[in-house]
Coordinates of C-alpha atoms in Angstrom, one line a residue:
M10 CA -35.0 -146.5 70.1
H11 CA -31.6 -145.4 68.9
P12 CA -30.3 -147.4 65.9
I13 CA -27.6 -149.9 66.9
I14 CA -24.4 -149.2 65.1
S15 CA -22.1 -152.2 64.8
A16 CA -18.7 -151.5 66.1
R17 CA -16.0 -151.9 63.5
L18 CA -13.4 -154.6 64.2
T19 CA -10.1 -152.8 64.8
A20 CA -6.8 -153.3 66.4
A21 CA -6.9 -153.8 70.2
A22 CA -4.7 -150.8 70.7
L23 CA -5.6 -147.1 70.3
L24 CA -3.6 -145.9 67.4
I25 CA -2.5 -142.3 66.8
V26 CA -0.6 -142.3 63.5
P27 CA 0.0 -139.9 60.6
G28 CA -2.7 -140.0 58.0
C29 CA -2.0 -141.6 54.6
A30 CA -4.9 -140.3 52.3
P31 CA -3.7 -140.5 48.7
T32 CA -4.9 -137.0 47.8
P33 CA -4.6 -133.9 50.0
Q34 CA -8.0 -132.3 50.9
P35 CA -8.3 -128.5 50.9
D36 CA -10.0 -128.6 54.3
A37 CA -8.2 -131.6 55.6
A38 CA -8.9 -132.4 59.3
D39 CA -6.1 -132.1 61.8
L40 CA -7.4 -135.1 63.8
I41 CA -10.0 -137.7 63.1
V42 CA -11.6 -140.2 65.6
T43 CA -13.0 -143.3 63.9
G44 CA -13.8 -146.9 64.7
G45 CA -16.1 -146.4 67.6
R46 CA -19.7 -145.5 68.5
V47 CA -20.2 -141.8 69.1
W48 CA -22.8 -140.6 71.6
T49 CA -23.0 -137.0 70.6
G50 CA -25.4 -135.4 73.2
N51 CA -27.0 -133.7 70.2
P52 CA -30.7 -134.6 69.9
A53 CA -30.7 -133.8 66.2
Q54 CA -27.9 -136.4 65.6
P55 CA -27.7 -138.5 68.7
W56 CA -25.4 -141.2 67.3
A57 CA -22.5 -141.3 64.9
E58 CA -19.4 -143.3 64.1
A59 CA -16.6 -140.8 63.7
V60 CA -15.5 -137.2 64.4
A61 CA -13.2 -134.8 62.5
I62 CA -11.4 -131.9 64.3
N63 CA -9.8 -128.8 62.9
G64 CA -7.8 -126.8 65.4
N65 CA -9.7 -126.8 68.6
R66 CA -13.1 -127.2 67.1
I67 CA -15.3 -130.1 65.9
A68 CA -15.4 -129.9 62.1
A69 CA -17.6 -132.9 61.2
V70 CA -19.6 -135.7 62.8
G71 CA -20.7 -138.7 60.7
T72 CA -19.9 -142.2 59.5
D73 CA -16.4 -143.6 59.3
D74 CA -16.5 -143.3 55.5
E75 CA -17.6 -139.7 55.6
I76 CA -15.0 -138.7 58.1
E77 CA -12.2 -140.6 56.3
R78 CA -12.9 -138.4 53.3
S79 CA -11.8 -135.3 55.4
A80 CA -8.4 -136.8 56.1
G81 CA -5.2 -135.4 54.5
P82 CA -1.6 -136.4 54.5
N83 CA -0.9 -134.7 57.8
T84 CA -4.1 -135.8 59.6
A85 CA -3.6 -137.6 62.9
R86 CA -5.9 -140.5 63.6
V87 CA -7.3 -141.9 66.8
D88 CA -8.8 -145.4 66.5
A89 CA -11.5 -145.8 69.1
A90 CA -11.2 -149.6 68.7
G91 CA -14.9 -150.3 69.2
G92 CA -15.3 -148.1 72.2
L93 CA -17.7 -145.3 73.1
V94 CA -16.8 -141.7 72.2
T95 CA -18.6 -139.0 74.3
P96 CA -18.3 -135.3 74.9
G97 CA -15.7 -134.5 77.5
F98 CA -17.0 -135.0 81.0
I99 CA -17.9 -131.9 83.0
D100 CA -17.5 -132.2 86.8
T101 CA -19.8 -129.5 88.2
H102 CA -18.6 -129.6 91.8
T103 CA -14.9 -129.9 92.8
H104 CA -12.6 -128.4 95.4
F105 CA -9.8 -128.6 92.9
I106 CA -6.7 -127.2 94.6
Y107 CA -7.4 -128.7 98.0
A108 CA -8.1 -132.1 96.4
A109 CA -5.0 -131.9 94.2
F110 CA -2.9 -131.3 97.4
G111 CA -4.6 -134.3 98.9
L112 CA -3.3 -136.6 96.2
A113 CA 0.1 -136.5 98.0
S114 CA -1.2 -136.5 101.6
V115 CA -2.1 -139.3 104.0
Q116 CA -4.9 -141.5 102.6
L117 CA -7.5 -142.4 105.2
R118 CA -10.7 -143.0 103.3
D119 CA -10.6 -146.8 103.7
A120 CA -8.9 -146.9 107.1
A121 CA -11.1 -149.6 108.7
T122 CA -10.2 -149.3 112.4
P123 CA -9.0 -146.6 114.8
E124 CA -5.7 -148.4 115.0
E125 CA -5.2 -148.3 111.2
F126 CA -6.3 -144.7 111.2
A127 CA -3.6 -143.7 113.7
R128 CA -0.9 -146.0 112.1
R129 CA -1.3 -144.4 108.7
I130 CA -1.1 -140.9 110.1
G131 CA 2.0 -141.7 112.1
A132 CA 3.7 -143.4 109.1
Y133 CA 3.0 -140.3 106.9
A134 CA 4.2 -137.9 109.6
A135 CA 7.5 -139.7 109.6
T136 CA 8.1 -138.9 105.9
I137 CA 7.7 -135.1 106.1
P138 CA 9.8 -132.3 107.8
A139 CA 9.0 -131.5 111.4
G140 CA 6.6 -128.6 111.8
S141 CA 4.8 -129.4 108.5
W142 CA 1.0 -129.4 108.7
I143 CA -0.8 -132.6 107.9
Q144 CA -4.1 -132.0 106.1
G145 CA -6.5 -133.9 103.8
G146 CA -7.0 -137.6 104.8
Q147 CA -10.8 -137.9 104.1
W148 CA -11.5 -140.3 107.0
D149 CA -14.8 -142.0 107.5
H150 CA -15.7 -142.9 111.0
E151 CA -18.6 -145.1 109.7
N152 CA -15.8 -147.6 108.6
W153 CA -15.3 -148.5 112.3
G154 CA -18.9 -148.3 113.5
G155 CA -19.5 -144.5 113.8
E156 CA -17.3 -143.5 116.8
L157 CA -15.7 -140.1 116.2
P158 CA -11.9 -140.0 116.3
H159 CA -10.1 -138.3 119.1
R160 CA -6.9 -136.3 119.3
D161 CA -5.6 -138.8 121.8
W162 CA -5.5 -141.4 119.0
I163 CA -2.8 -139.4 117.1
D164 CA -1.0 -137.1 119.5
A165 CA 1.7 -139.5 120.3
V166 CA 2.6 -140.2 116.6
T167 CA 2.3 -136.5 115.5
A168 CA 4.3 -134.7 118.2
D169 CA 6.3 -132.8 115.6
H170 CA 3.3 -131.9 113.4
P171 CA 0.1 -129.9 113.7
V172 CA -2.7 -132.0 112.2
A173 CA -6.0 -130.9 110.6
I174 CA -7.4 -133.9 108.8
T175 CA -10.9 -133.7 107.4
R176 CA -13.8 -136.2 107.2
L177 CA -14.5 -137.2 103.7
D178 CA -17.4 -134.8 103.5
G179 CA -15.3 -131.8 104.4
H180 CA -17.7 -130.7 107.2
M181 CA -15.6 -131.8 110.2
L182 CA -12.0 -132.3 110.9
L183 CA -9.8 -133.8 113.6
A184 CA -7.2 -131.5 115.0
N185 CA -4.4 -132.8 117.2
S186 CA -3.3 -131.0 120.3
A187 CA -0.7 -129.0 118.5
A188 CA -3.2 -127.7 116.0
L189 CA -5.8 -126.8 118.7
E190 CA -3.1 -124.9 120.6
A191 CA -2.1 -123.0 117.4
A192 CA -5.7 -122.0 116.9
G193 CA -6.3 -121.1 120.5
I194 CA -9.0 -123.7 121.1
N195 CA -9.2 -125.1 124.6
A196 CA -11.6 -126.1 127.3
G197 CA -12.5 -122.4 127.9
T198 CA -13.3 -121.7 124.2
G199 CA -17.0 -120.8 123.8
D200 CA -19.3 -122.3 121.2
I201 CA -19.1 -121.1 117.7
A202 CA -22.2 -120.1 115.7
G203 CA -22.8 -122.4 112.8
G204 CA -20.4 -125.0 114.1
T205 CA -19.7 -127.4 116.9
I206 CA -16.6 -128.0 119.1
V207 CA -17.1 -131.6 120.1
R208 CA -16.2 -132.0 123.8
G209 CA -15.5 -135.0 126.0
A210 CA -17.2 -135.7 129.4
D211 CA -14.5 -133.5 131.0
G212 CA -15.5 -130.5 128.8
R213 CA -12.1 -130.6 126.9
P214 CA -12.2 -130.5 123.1
T215 CA -11.8 -133.9 121.6
G216 CA -10.2 -132.4 118.5
V217 CA -13.3 -132.9 116.3
L218 CA -14.5 -129.6 114.9
K219 CA -17.6 -129.3 112.7
D220 CA -18.4 -126.7 110.0
N221 CA -17.7 -123.1 111.3
A222 CA -15.8 -124.4 114.3
M223 CA -13.1 -125.6 111.8
N224 CA -12.3 -122.0 110.8
P225 CA -10.0 -121.1 113.7
V226 CA -7.7 -124.0 112.8
L227 CA -7.9 -123.4 109.0
E228 CA -7.0 -119.7 109.5
V229 CA -3.6 -120.5 111.2
I230 CA -2.4 -123.0 108.5
P231 CA 0.4 -121.3 106.5
A232 CA -0.2 -120.8 102.8
P233 CA 2.0 -123.0 100.6
A234 CA 4.5 -121.4 98.2
A235 CA 3.3 -120.5 94.8
A236 CA 5.5 -123.1 93.2
I237 CA 4.1 -125.9 95.4
E238 CA 0.5 -124.8 94.5
D239 CA 1.4 -124.8 90.8
R240 CA 2.8 -128.3 91.1
A241 CA -0.3 -129.5 92.9
L242 CA -2.5 -128.1 90.2
Q243 CA -0.6 -130.0 87.5
D244 CA -1.0 -133.2 89.5
G245 CA -4.7 -132.5 89.7
I246 CA -5.0 -131.8 86.0
A247 CA -3.3 -135.1 85.1
Y248 CA -5.5 -137.0 87.6
L249 CA -8.7 -135.6 86.1
L250 CA -7.7 -136.1 82.4
A251 CA -7.0 -139.8 83.2
R252 CA -10.7 -140.0 84.3
G253 CA -12.1 -138.2 81.2
V254 CA -12.8 -134.9 82.9
T255 CA -12.2 -131.9 80.6
T256 CA -14.0 -129.2 82.6
A257 CA -14.2 -128.8 86.3
H258 CA -16.3 -126.3 88.3
N259 CA -14.3 -125.2 91.3
M260 CA -16.3 -124.3 94.4
G261 CA -14.4 -121.4 96.0
D262 CA -13.4 -122.0 99.6
P263 CA -14.6 -119.1 101.8
A264 CA -12.1 -119.9 104.6
L265 CA -9.4 -117.3 105.4
G266 CA -5.8 -118.4 105.2
K267 CA -3.2 -117.3 107.7
D268 CA -2.4 -114.4 105.4
G269 CA -6.0 -113.2 105.7
V270 CA -6.8 -114.0 102.1
R271 CA -9.7 -116.2 101.3
L272 CA -8.5 -119.5 99.9
A273 CA -10.8 -119.1 96.9
W274 CA -9.0 -116.1 95.6
R275 CA -5.6 -117.8 96.1
N276 CA -6.9 -120.7 94.1
L277 CA -7.9 -118.3 91.3
D278 CA -4.4 -117.0 91.3
V279 CA -3.1 -120.5 90.7
F280 CA -5.6 -121.1 87.9
E281 CA -4.6 -117.8 86.3
R282 CA -0.9 -118.5 86.4
A283 CA -1.5 -121.8 84.6
R284 CA -3.8 -120.3 82.1
D285 CA -1.3 -117.5 81.3
R286 CA 1.4 -120.0 80.5
S287 CA -0.9 -122.3 78.5
A288 CA -0.7 -125.0 81.2
L289 CA -4.2 -125.1 82.6
G290 CA -5.0 -128.4 80.7
V291 CA -8.6 -128.7 82.1
R292 CA -11.1 -126.0 81.7
I293 CA -12.2 -124.3 84.9
Y294 CA -15.4 -122.5 85.9
A295 CA -14.3 -120.8 89.1
C296 CA -16.9 -120.0 91.7
M297 CA -16.0 -117.5 94.4
P298 CA -17.5 -117.2 97.9
L299 CA -21.0 -115.7 97.9
E300 CA -20.1 -113.1 100.5
D301 CA -17.5 -111.7 98.1
W302 CA -20.1 -111.0 95.4
A303 CA -19.2 -107.3 95.1
R304 CA -15.5 -108.1 94.6
L305 CA -16.4 -110.6 91.9
R306 CA -18.7 -108.1 90.2
D307 CA -16.0 -105.4 90.2
R308 CA -13.4 -107.9 88.9
I309 CA -15.6 -108.9 86.0
T310 CA -16.4 -105.3 85.2
A311 CA -12.7 -104.5 85.0
M312 CA -11.5 -107.8 83.3
D313 CA -14.6 -109.6 81.9
K314 CA -15.6 -113.2 82.7
G315 CA -12.5 -114.8 81.1
D316 CA -12.2 -117.3 78.3
A317 CA -12.8 -120.9 77.3
W318 CA -10.1 -122.1 79.7
L319 CA -10.9 -120.1 82.8
R320 CA -14.3 -118.5 83.3
L321 CA -15.8 -116.5 86.2
G322 CA -19.4 -115.5 87.0
C323 CA -20.5 -117.8 89.7
L324 CA -20.7 -117.6 93.5
K325 CA -20.9 -120.4 96.1
G326 CA -22.8 -120.0 99.4
M327 CA -23.4 -122.4 102.3
V328 CA -26.7 -123.0 104.0
D329 CA -26.0 -126.1 106.1
G330 CA -23.5 -128.8 106.7
S331 CA -23.5 -132.5 105.8
L332 CA -25.4 -135.7 106.7
G333 CA -22.4 -137.7 107.8
S334 CA -21.4 -134.9 110.2
H335 CA -25.0 -134.5 111.5
T336 CA -24.8 -130.9 110.5
A337 CA -27.3 -131.0 107.6
A338 CA -30.4 -129.0 108.5
F339 CA -33.7 -131.0 108.7
H340 CA -37.2 -130.2 109.7
E341 CA -37.4 -133.3 111.9
P342 CA -34.6 -134.6 114.1
F343 CA -32.0 -137.2 113.0
T344 CA -33.3 -140.7 113.7
D345 CA -30.3 -141.6 115.7
V346 CA -30.0 -138.3 117.6
P347 CA -33.6 -137.3 118.5
D348 CA -32.8 -133.9 119.9
D349 CA -30.7 -132.7 116.9
T350 CA -32.0 -131.2 113.6
G351 CA -28.7 -130.1 112.3
L352 CA -27.5 -126.6 111.9
L353 CA -27.5 -123.6 109.6
I354 CA -24.1 -122.2 108.8
H355 CA -25.3 -118.6 109.2
E356 CA -27.5 -119.1 112.2
D357 CA -26.2 -115.9 113.7
D358 CA -27.4 -114.0 110.7
P359 CA -30.3 -115.9 109.1
E360 CA -30.8 -113.4 106.3
A361 CA -27.2 -113.4 105.2
I362 CA -27.6 -115.9 102.3
Y363 CA -30.7 -114.1 101.0
R364 CA -29.1 -110.7 101.3
W365 CA -25.9 -111.7 99.5
A366 CA -27.8 -113.7 96.8
L367 CA -30.2 -110.9 96.2
A368 CA -27.4 -108.4 95.5
A369 CA -25.4 -110.9 93.5
D370 CA -28.4 -111.7 91.3
A371 CA -29.1 -108.1 90.8
A372 CA -25.5 -107.7 89.6
G373 CA -26.1 -110.5 87.0
L374 CA -24.0 -113.1 88.8
Q375 CA -24.9 -116.8 89.1
V376 CA -25.7 -118.0 92.6
N377 CA -24.9 -121.6 93.6
V378 CA -25.8 -122.6 97.2
H379 CA -24.9 -125.7 99.1
A380 CA -28.0 -127.1 100.7
I381 CA -28.3 -130.8 101.8
G382 CA -31.1 -131.2 104.5
D383 CA -34.7 -130.7 103.7
R384 CA -34.9 -127.6 105.9
A385 CA -31.9 -126.1 104.3
I386 CA -33.3 -126.8 100.8
D387 CA -36.7 -125.3 101.6
S388 CA -35.1 -122.3 103.2
H389 CA -33.1 -121.5 100.1
L390 CA -36.0 -122.2 97.7
D391 CA -37.9 -119.6 99.8
A392 CA -35.0 -117.2 99.3
I393 CA -35.0 -117.8 95.5
E394 CA -38.7 -117.0 95.3
R395 CA -38.2 -113.8 97.1
I396 CA -35.2 -112.9 94.9
V397 CA -37.2 -113.6 91.7
S398 CA -40.1 -111.6 92.9
K399 CA -37.9 -108.6 93.7
N400 CA -35.4 -108.7 90.8
G401 CA -37.7 -109.8 88.1
P402 CA -37.4 -112.5 85.4
R403 CA -34.1 -113.3 83.7
D404 CA -32.0 -116.3 82.7
R405 CA -30.3 -116.7 86.1
R406 CA -29.9 -120.5 86.4
F407 CA -29.8 -120.7 90.2
R408 CA -28.1 -123.9 91.4
I409 CA -28.6 -125.8 94.6
E410 CA -25.4 -127.8 95.2
H411 CA -25.9 -131.4 96.5
A412 CA -29.7 -131.1 96.9
Q413 CA -29.5 -134.4 98.6
H414 CA -32.6 -134.7 100.8
P415 CA -35.5 -132.7 99.3
T416 CA -39.1 -133.2 100.1
A417 CA -41.5 -134.1 97.3
G418 CA -42.8 -130.5 97.4
A419 CA -39.2 -129.1 97.1
I420 CA -38.6 -131.2 93.9
R421 CA -41.7 -129.6 92.3
R422 CA -40.4 -126.2 93.3
F423 CA -37.1 -126.8 91.6
G424 CA -39.0 -127.4 88.3
Q425 CA -41.3 -124.4 88.8
H426 CA -38.4 -122.0 89.3
G427 CA -35.8 -123.5 86.9
V428 CA -33.4 -124.3 89.7
I429 CA -30.6 -126.6 88.6
A430 CA -30.0 -129.6 90.9
S431 CA -26.2 -129.9 91.0
M432 CA -25.7 -133.4 92.4
Q433 CA -23.0 -136.0 93.0
P434 CA -24.2 -139.5 92.3
Y435 CA -21.3 -141.3 93.9
H436 CA -22.5 -140.0 97.3
A437 CA -25.7 -142.1 96.9
I438 CA -23.8 -145.4 96.8
D439 CA -21.5 -144.2 99.6
D440 CA -24.0 -142.7 102.0
G441 CA -26.5 -145.4 101.2
R442 CA -24.6 -147.8 103.4
W443 CA -25.7 -145.9 106.5
A444 CA -28.1 -143.1 105.7
E445 CA -31.3 -144.7 106.8
K446 CA -30.1 -145.1 110.3
V447 CA -29.6 -141.3 110.3
I448 CA -32.8 -140.1 108.6
G449 CA -35.0 -143.2 108.5
P450 CA -36.7 -145.0 105.6
M451 CA -39.4 -142.4 104.8
R452 CA -37.0 -139.5 104.2
A453 CA -34.7 -141.9 102.3
R454 CA -37.4 -142.1 99.5
T455 CA -36.4 -138.8 98.1
T456 CA -32.7 -139.0 98.9
Y457 CA -30.5 -138.4 95.8
A458 CA -33.8 -138.2 93.9
F459 CA -32.4 -138.3 90.3
R460 CA -35.5 -139.8 88.8
S461 CA -37.9 -137.6 90.5
F462 CA -36.0 -134.5 89.6
L463 CA -35.8 -135.4 85.9
D464 CA -39.5 -136.3 85.9
A465 CA -40.2 -132.9 87.3
G466 CA -38.4 -131.2 84.4
V467 CA -35.4 -130.2 86.5
V468 CA -31.9 -129.9 84.9
V469 CA -29.7 -132.3 86.8
A470 CA -26.0 -131.6 86.5
F471 CA -23.6 -134.2 87.8
G472 CA -20.2 -133.8 89.5
S473 CA -18.1 -135.5 92.2
D474 CA -17.5 -133.1 95.1
W475 CA -13.8 -134.1 94.7
D476 CA -12.0 -134.7 97.1
V477 CA -15.1 -135.7 99.1
A478 CA -15.6 -138.4 96.5
P479 CA -13.5 -139.6 93.6
P480 CA -13.7 -137.5 90.4
T481 CA -14.6 -140.4 88.3
P482 CA -17.6 -139.9 86.0
I483 CA -17.7 -143.6 85.1
E484 CA -18.3 -144.4 88.8
G485 CA -20.9 -141.6 89.0
I486 CA -22.8 -143.0 86.0
Y487 CA -22.6 -146.5 87.5
A488 CA -24.0 -145.0 90.8
A489 CA -26.9 -143.2 89.1
V490 CA -27.9 -146.1 87.0
T491 CA -27.5 -149.0 89.5
R492 CA -27.6 -147.3 93.0
R493 CA -25.8 -150.3 94.3
T494 CA -24.2 -149.3 97.6
L495 CA -20.4 -149.7 98.1
D496 CA -21.0 -152.4 100.7
G497 CA -22.9 -154.7 98.3
A498 CA -26.0 -154.6 100.6
H499 CA -28.4 -153.3 97.8
P500 CA -27.7 -155.4 94.7
D501 CA -31.0 -154.1 93.1
G502 CA -30.2 -150.6 94.1
W503 CA -30.8 -148.4 97.2
V504 CA -34.1 -146.6 96.7
P505 CA -34.2 -148.2 93.2
E506 CA -37.1 -146.1 92.0
Q507 CA -34.6 -143.2 91.7
K508 CA -32.4 -144.9 89.1
I509 CA -31.9 -143.2 85.8
T510 CA -30.7 -144.5 82.4
V511 CA -27.1 -144.4 81.1
E512 CA -28.0 -141.8 78.5
E513 CA -29.6 -139.6 81.1
A514 CA -26.5 -139.9 83.3
L515 CA -24.2 -139.1 80.3
W516 CA -26.3 -136.0 79.6
A517 CA -26.0 -134.9 83.3
Y518 CA -22.2 -135.2 82.9
T519 CA -22.0 -133.3 79.6
M520 CA -24.7 -131.0 78.3
A521 CA -26.3 -130.4 81.7
G522 CA -22.9 -129.4 83.0
A523 CA -22.3 -127.0 80.1
Y524 CA -25.8 -125.5 80.7
A525 CA -25.0 -125.1 84.4
S526 CA -22.2 -122.6 83.5
F527 CA -24.0 -120.9 80.6
E528 CA -21.7 -122.7 78.1
E529 CA -24.0 -125.0 76.3
D530 CA -23.2 -123.3 73.0
L531 CA -19.5 -123.9 73.5
K532 CA -19.2 -127.4 74.9
G533 CA -21.2 -130.4 76.3
S534 CA -22.0 -132.1 73.0
I535 CA -20.2 -133.3 69.9
E536 CA -21.5 -130.9 67.3
V537 CA -19.8 -128.9 64.5
G538 CA -18.3 -125.7 65.8
K539 CA -18.1 -126.7 69.4
L540 CA -14.8 -127.2 71.3
A541 CA -13.1 -130.4 70.5
D542 CA -13.2 -131.9 74.0
L543 CA -13.9 -135.7 73.8
V544 CA -13.5 -138.9 75.8
I545 CA -13.0 -142.4 74.4
L546 CA -14.1 -145.2 76.7
G547 CA -13.1 -148.8 76.3
R548 CA -16.7 -150.1 76.1
D549 CA -20.1 -148.8 75.0
L550 CA -21.8 -148.0 78.3
T551 CA -25.2 -148.1 76.7
S552 CA -24.9 -151.7 75.5
I553 CA -23.2 -153.6 78.4
P554 CA -24.7 -155.0 81.6
V555 CA -25.0 -152.1 84.0
A556 CA -23.0 -154.0 86.6
E557 CA -20.0 -153.7 84.3
I558 CA -20.1 -150.0 83.8
R559 CA -17.9 -149.3 86.8
A560 CA -15.0 -151.4 85.3
T561 CA -15.0 -149.4 82.1
V562 CA -11.8 -147.5 81.5
V563 CA -11.0 -144.2 79.9
V564 CA -8.9 -144.9 76.9
A565 CA -8.1 -141.4 75.8
T566 CA -9.1 -137.8 76.6
I567 CA -9.0 -135.1 73.9
V568 CA -9.0 -131.5 75.0
D569 CA -8.9 -128.5 72.7
G570 CA -8.3 -130.8 69.8
E571 CA -5.3 -132.5 71.2
V572 CA -4.8 -135.9 72.9
A573 CA -4.2 -134.9 76.5
F574 CA -4.3 -138.4 78.0
Q575 CA -3.8 -141.9 76.4
R576 CA -3.9 -145.2 78.2
D577 CA -1.6 -148.0 77.2
R578 CA -3.7 -150.9 75.9

């Protein structure tokens, strides 16, 4: 048991004021954080009361009295006011730039009916110049019973705008007639390998495109101006800092833009512009498309892997689609569609993922692969075993992104081969509303199997999949600890045997995230010498009823030794 440290009674507001120590100290701290309970993530010193910071590094961790002695006349102070201090949260799976643009687009996640869906799109279209593309949205057809949307729902209200709005999982979109025409998709368009053009009874496309079938539309969307990209990035940075995220892993988008450049490389340009003018604000681990492994290898050879703000070295591949789009690849058919087992993204070239991953691994790059269904997960574990056998042992840290529906045997194989399960706990309380009607109760037993993975010795690193889900680690911790679905139908937790503890969830959002990018010596815990990235929460998550975790607020976020976000209290 960890000792219980009584929170000091302090003012209700967070205070950042000049220090007033009577005698200057030769090594006086630039900033001290006192008055809270510190969860360090360091097994050698799991709990403390206060932290001292010099420059951008942690200088001391100890009691309030010990840290007070490091203060000088110019030391700034942060009063945690009885809250919990943790390492900065690391979100190991985001689609940063796309999600940042989505903050200003039409919001469809909670549209409850087809009528509301169409009304919101029409209202948004009326606010933007004619000809502008409408993207984002993050609609969820489960909100109105599962019927897929149709372009006929929105054509009348978007006559002046091409529309390509995505389902919240990012694996299917609805295009209106203008967007389909721009992409050359019509009744005569053939099927697309690794994707689906949904068609009506008359054979005409309904506008819903799944996985690879989305590419013809995505490839005709004009690239935004650099200034607009830069502004969206700053909006995204502010959004993450307010939620305690100090590092984000960006999963590079392999889609080609209208200019023929992969979106992932455009995104890297945006990050680099911000880094070069000291405006990045949130640390980025930028993963590029797996098929571009040689380009990344050559770039790193010429320019190295980057710095503490922007780091390269990882690649992102795709094996299958998603559960909500019925494109995740399973061994057995979906319960509600008995003739469908999902799809493999590279079904026209089944060895593509293995071939690229083998070469990337031989080049010393980290390979992260999206796999959701049990068939997809097993397929990639098979590939990993072949790669290890061919390339030999090394500290490679393969990651399987999502790892949502593994078999019990697959969970053991993760542990045997040191594969990181890069998971997004919010998905469990979202998908848990309807998942069993899609895969049945037996397969649900190892769905979002946090407990089983940890028990098998697997490193579980948490993220959000923003903008598929909100980038809110507090909600992710709540989801992993309670597994209470968003509809309130499972008050004791959906598949409750897969719950984990608050401290295990904190670890997954901090140290495990740092380990997942080979940065555990730099960040992820509150230890002397590490980067001074901290979060202050309004309440101690480890000592409150778990049902109250979700309502806990981020009071302040410290990045690189400076207060980057502060909430009014």
